Amino acid sequence: MRSSFAQLPFAAAVLVAAEATASAAEPSTSERREDRPAPVLDEPAFRYTRPYEKDYLRTVVEEAIILGAGFTQYSFDKSNEADWDLAPEWSSLQSKLTFESLTYDNNNFDTNWLTHPLAGWAYYSAARSNRLSLPASFLFAFGASTLWEVLGEIREHAAINDIIATPVTGLAIGEPMLQLGALAQRSRSPVTRAFAWVLSPFKAAHDAIDGLETERAPA
């Protein structure tokens, strides 16, 4: 009995050594994964295989491009002349800034509820797809809408309903489209992932430009 008990420490040492050797030979779960940084998971729509940054500068540039394109079209569209009640000068801008030239416009349905929501979607999506937060993206859309009514349509009275409806409908359309686009990007099917360019083209383009790969859904 005494010799058997004396062998116990030796046997225990052998078992510990064998377990350590087996553990060293078998890679851990983290080691079996690809060697890459932990993805940023602060928002489900922005789950990538590496950390990302919010691009405020690109947002400002893209908002300016959208407003510039709208102003170019507006300048050549002679159908807007019926609403040109103000002169393109400082006094018109001043009257808007002092809330003297504010009104509720009576534009056609397609103008107020098709083109303005489309513009709101563009304002909102440009900011949100640059990975800004929802409140920040809404503020960009609201700012762009206000800038358009004050400066873009310099010859018209600023429409209160447009200033409000444009960013609100932009958020209401843009956020669901972005979430659906992000869901399509997480698919393991290339066909489904292609729909991301239809559902959320701004996000798909920004991700491609920035070289960001979306985390795939579990198999």
mmCIF file of C-alpha atoms in Angstrom, residues 2 26 115 178 184 193 200:
data_model
loop_
_atom_site.group_PDB
_atom_site.id
_atom_site.type_symbol
_atom_site.label_atom_id
_atom_site.label_comp_id
_atom_site.label_asym_id
_atom_site.label_seq_id
_atom_site.Cartn_x
_atom_site.Cartn_y
_atom_site.Cartn_z
ATOM 1 C CA ARG A 2 2.803 2.337 0.911
ATOM 2 C CA GLU A 26 -4.778 21.113 -30.642
ATOM 3 C CA THR A 115 -39.392 64.175 -55.729
ATOM 4 C CA LEU A 178 -30.356 50.477 -45.539
ATOM 5 C CA ALA A 184 -28.722 41.141 -48.043
ATOM 6 C CA ARG A 193 -25.841 39.904 -51.857
ATOM 7 C CA SER A 200 -29.003 50.314 -50.474
#
